[in-house]
GROMACS .gro file of C-alpha atoms in nm:
model
   69
    1MET     CA    1  -0.880  -0.665  -1.565
    2ILE     CA    2  -1.182  -0.797  -1.375
    3GLU     CA    3  -1.067  -0.622  -1.058
    4TYR     CA    4  -1.039  -0.292  -1.248
    5HIS     CA    5  -1.389  -0.340  -1.390
    6ASP     CA    6  -1.543  -0.433  -1.056
    7LYS     CA    7  -1.367  -0.179  -0.832
    8GLU     CA    8  -1.277   0.125  -1.046
    9TRP     CA    9  -1.464   0.149  -1.375
   10GLY     CA   10  -1.785   0.348  -1.344
   11VAL     CA   11  -1.719   0.447  -0.983
   12PRO     CA   12  -1.750   0.824  -0.924
   13VAL     CA   13  -1.411   0.984  -0.848
   14HIS     CA   14  -1.353   1.319  -0.678
   15ASP     CA   15  -0.981   1.296  -0.600
   16ASP     CA   16  -0.763   1.516  -0.823
   17ASN     CA   17  -0.474   1.267  -0.836
   18THR     CA   18  -0.704   0.983  -0.938
   19LEU     CA   19  -0.871   1.199  -1.202
   20PHE     CA   20  -0.527   1.295  -1.336
   21GLU     CA   21  -0.430   0.926  -1.343
   22PHE     CA   22  -0.740   0.835  -1.542
   23LEU     CA   23  -0.677   1.123  -1.783
   24VAL     CA   24  -0.319   1.009  -1.847
   25LEU     CA   25  -0.421   0.645  -1.886
   26GLU     CA   26  -0.707   0.737  -2.123
   27GLY     CA   27  -0.462   0.931  -2.341
   28ALA     CA   28  -0.214   0.644  -2.342
   29GLN     CA   29  -0.487   0.397  -2.427
   30ALA     CA   30  -0.558   0.541  -2.772
   31GLY     CA   31  -0.530   0.241  -3.002
   32LEU     CA   32  -0.422  -0.001  -2.729
   33SER     CA   33  -0.624  -0.238  -2.514
   34TRP     CA   34  -0.704  -0.145  -2.156
   35GLU     CA   35  -0.529  -0.462  -2.047
   36THR     CA   36  -0.204  -0.332  -2.199
   37ILE     CA   37  -0.239   0.003  -2.023
   38LEU     CA   38  -0.332  -0.152  -1.689
   39ASN     CA   39  -0.029  -0.382  -1.712
   40LYS     CA   40   0.191  -0.072  -1.748
   41ARG     CA   41   0.011   0.128  -1.479
   42VAL     CA   42   0.293   0.089  -1.225
   43ASN     CA   43   0.538   0.237  -1.475
   44TYR     CA   44   0.303   0.528  -1.545
   45ARG     CA   45   0.277   0.590  -1.169
   46ARG     CA   46   0.655   0.608  -1.146
   47ALA     CA   47   0.686   0.835  -1.449
   48PHE     CA   48   0.416   1.074  -1.325
   49HIS     CA   49   0.518   1.082  -0.956
   50ASN     CA   50   0.217   0.876  -0.848
   51PHE     CA   51  -0.006   1.103  -1.058
   52GLN     CA   52   0.051   1.414  -0.852
   53PRO     CA   53  -0.007   1.695  -1.103
   54GLY     CA   54   0.210   1.945  -0.915
   55LYS     CA   55   0.510   1.714  -0.926
   56SER     CA   56   0.454   1.602  -1.285
   57ARG     CA   57   0.439   1.953  -1.432
   58PRO     CA   58   0.807   2.035  -1.368
   59LEU     CA   59   0.907   1.721  -1.559
   60ARG     CA   60   0.761   1.865  -1.877
   61GLU     CA   61   0.948   2.189  -1.822
   62GLN     CA   62   1.277   2.007  -1.761
   63ARG     CA   63   1.240   1.797  -2.074
   64ARG     CA   64   1.136   2.084  -2.301
   65PRO     CA   65   1.380   2.095  -2.590
   66THR     CA   66   1.555   2.420  -2.658
   67SER     CA   67   1.465   2.589  -2.985
   68PRO     CA   68   1.734   2.601  -3.252
   69ARG     CA   69   1.892   2.939  -3.302
   0.00000   0.00000   0.00000
């Protein structure tokens, strides 16, 4: 947690993948502690293809449930 605070928090970011990562983590954090989210960060990286938006988008399309007829 200290490493995150000292090396990432408040540091300007211009990389799209890093911005996407922070967006996903912020959304996941709602109601949880940052420590919990940071402990699961590796799993989020795996689930979101290392936070590459172009690779993550097709996942949503593949998992979209079909509407009942």
